[in-house]
Coordinates of C-alpha atoms in Angstrom, one line a residue:
M19 CA 0.3 16.0 -16.3
K20 CA 1.2 16.0 -12.6
L21 CA 2.5 12.9 -10.9
A22 CA -0.6 12.6 -8.7
E23 CA -2.8 12.5 -11.8
A24 CA -0.7 9.6 -13.2
L25 CA -1.0 7.8 -9.8
A26 CA -4.8 8.1 -10.0
L27 CA -4.8 6.8 -13.6
R28 CA -2.6 3.9 -12.5
A29 CA -5.1 3.0 -9.8
D30 CA -8.0 3.2 -12.2
S31 CA -6.1 1.0 -14.7
A32 CA -5.3 -1.6 -12.0
R33 CA -9.1 -1.7 -11.1
R34 CA -10.0 -2.0 -14.8
I35 CA -7.6 -4.8 -15.3
E36 CA -9.0 -6.7 -12.3
Q37 CA -12.6 -6.2 -13.6
L38 CA -11.6 -7.5 -17.0
R39 CA -9.9 -10.5 -15.5
T40 CA -13.1 -11.4 -13.6
R41 CA -15.2 -10.9 -16.7
I42 CA -12.8 -13.1 -18.8
M43 CA -12.9 -15.9 -16.2
S44 CA -16.7 -15.7 -16.1
N45 CA -17.0 -16.0 -19.8
A46 CA -14.1 -18.4 -20.7
R47 CA -16.3 -21.5 -20.6
H48 CA -19.9 -22.0 -21.4
Q49 CA -22.3 -24.9 -21.7
E50 CA -23.1 -26.5 -25.0
G51 CA -26.0 -24.7 -26.7
E52 CA -25.5 -21.6 -24.6
E53 CA -23.7 -18.4 -25.5
P54 CA -21.4 -16.7 -23.0
A55 CA -22.6 -13.3 -21.9
E56 CA -19.5 -11.6 -23.3
D57 CA -16.8 -12.5 -25.9
A58 CA -13.8 -13.7 -23.9
S59 CA -11.5 -13.1 -26.8
A60 CA -12.5 -9.5 -27.2
L61 CA -12.1 -9.0 -23.4
L62 CA -8.6 -10.5 -23.7
N63 CA -7.7 -8.0 -26.4
E64 CA -9.2 -5.2 -24.3
V65 CA -7.2 -6.2 -21.2
G66 CA -4.1 -6.4 -23.3
A67 CA -4.5 -2.8 -24.3
V68 CA -5.2 -1.7 -20.8
I69 CA -2.1 -3.5 -19.5
G70 CA 0.0 -1.8 -22.2
E71 CA -1.2 1.6 -20.9
F72 CA -0.7 0.5 -17.4
E73 CA 2.9 -0.5 -18.2
T74 CA 3.6 2.9 -19.9
L75 CA 2.2 4.7 -16.8
L76 CA 4.3 2.7 -14.5
R77 CA 7.5 3.4 -16.4
R78 CA 6.8 7.1 -16.4
I79 CA 5.9 7.2 -12.7
N80 CA 9.0 5.2 -11.8
R81 CA 11.2 7.5 -13.9
T82 CA 9.6 10.5 -12.3
N83 CA 10.0 9.1 -8.8
T84 CA 13.6 8.4 -9.4
A85 CA 14.4 11.8 -10.8
A86 CA 12.3 14.1 -8.6
H87 CA 14.0 15.4 -5.5
I88 CA 11.7 16.5 -2.7
G89 CA 14.1 17.7 -0.1
P90 CA 17.6 17.3 1.4
Q91 CA 16.4 14.8 4.0
E92 CA 14.2 12.8 1.8
G93 CA 16.2 12.8 -1.4
T94 CA 14.2 11.5 -4.3
I95 CA 10.5 10.4 -4.2
T96 CA 11.8 6.8 -4.5
D97 CA 13.9 7.3 -1.4
A98 CA 11.0 8.9 0.4
L99 CA 8.7 5.9 -0.6
A100 CA 11.3 3.5 0.7
R101 CA 11.6 5.4 4.0
R102 CA 7.8 5.5 4.3
D103 CA 7.6 1.7 3.8
A104 CA 10.3 1.2 6.5
L105 CA 8.5 3.5 8.9
R106 CA 5.2 1.6 8.4
L107 CA 7.0 -1.7 9.2
R108 CA 8.7 -0.2 12.2
H109 CA 5.4 1.2 13.5
S110 CA 3.7 -2.1 13.0
V111 CA 6.4 -4.1 14.8
V112 CA 6.6 -1.6 17.7
T113 CA 2.9 -1.5 18.1
A114 CA 2.6 -5.3 18.0
A115 CA 5.4 -5.6 20.6
A116 CA 3.6 -3.1 22.9
D117 CA 0.3 -5.0 22.5
A118 CA 2.0 -8.3 23.3
A119 CA 3.9 -6.9 26.3
A120 CA 0.7 -5.4 27.6
G121 CA -1.1 -8.8 27.3
G122 CA -3.3 -7.5 24.5
N123 CA -3.0 -10.8 22.6
Q124 CA -4.2 -13.0 25.5
G125 CA -7.9 -12.9 24.6
G126 CA -9.2 -11.7 27.9
Y127 CA -7.2 -14.1 30.1
A128 CA -7.0 -13.1 33.7
R129 CA -5.4 -14.8 36.6
Q130 CA -8.1 -16.3 38.8
L131 CA -6.3 -18.3 41.5
R132 CA -3.1 -17.6 43.4
S133 CA -1.7 -20.8 42.2
E134 CA -1.8 -19.8 38.6
L135 CA 1.2 -18.4 36.9
K136 CA 1.6 -14.7 36.9
M137 CA 2.6 -13.0 33.6
F138 CA 5.2 -10.2 33.5
S139 CA 6.0 -7.9 30.7
A140 CA 9.5 -8.4 29.2
L141 CA 9.3 -5.0 27.4
P142 CA 8.6 -1.4 28.6
V143 CA 5.1 -0.9 27.3
A144 CA 4.9 2.8 27.9
E145 CA 8.2 3.4 26.1
L146 CA 7.1 1.3 23.2
R147 CA 3.8 3.2 23.0
A148 CA 5.7 6.5 23.0
R149 CA 8.0 5.2 20.3
A150 CA 5.0 4.0 18.2
D151 CA 3.5 7.5 18.5
E152 CA 6.7 9.1 17.4
L153 CA 6.9 6.7 14.4
A154 CA 3.3 7.5 13.5
R155 CA 4.1 11.2 13.6
E156 CA 7.2 10.8 11.4
L157 CA 5.1 8.7 9.0
R158 CA 2.3 11.3 8.7
E159 CA 4.8 14.1 8.1
L160 CA 6.7 12.1 5.4
D161 CA 3.4 11.1 3.8
V162 CA 2.4 14.8 3.6
R163 CA 5.7 15.7 1.9
I164 CA 5.2 12.9 -0.6
Q165 CA 1.7 13.9 -1.4
R166 CA 2.8 17.5 -1.8
A167 CA 5.5 16.4 -4.3
N168 CA 2.9 14.3 -6.2
W169 CA 0.9 17.4 -6.9
E170 CA 3.9 19.6 -7.6
V171 CA 6.1 17.4 -9.8
D172 CA 5.4 17.0 -13.5
L173 CA 5.3 13.4 -14.9
L174 CA 8.3 12.7 -17.1
E175 CA 8.0 11.1 -20.5

């Protein structure tokens, strides 16, 4: 099985666990004289089995991510995932700074009278936008390399 397939199974398991949690909560109590729509105990047993499979998948995915090297710059998949998370944070912060410096968070406020205070940008908006574009490009390229590795790397036991 390829890593990408295991990641898809992990996502399916997570959705299944959440669905079972919702069903358990809906059927955990009922009125006297009424029967719940589903057996909450059976659902608890089912979610226990799904969580066990989920844990096994996570262990195998983590082992694979730690062992699989995808390139000299990226290192392991785990290293690349950490880099991707950091790039996302950097992009978010730089974009937010550019928006704030440009007055994008002022909700349509505009100076109407000469006596009102004039606002000045404390940051170079154009440079921040260019930096955000560069970070977005790096992020896209790294994400492609990670996705490629997900389809090329076999899942470890």
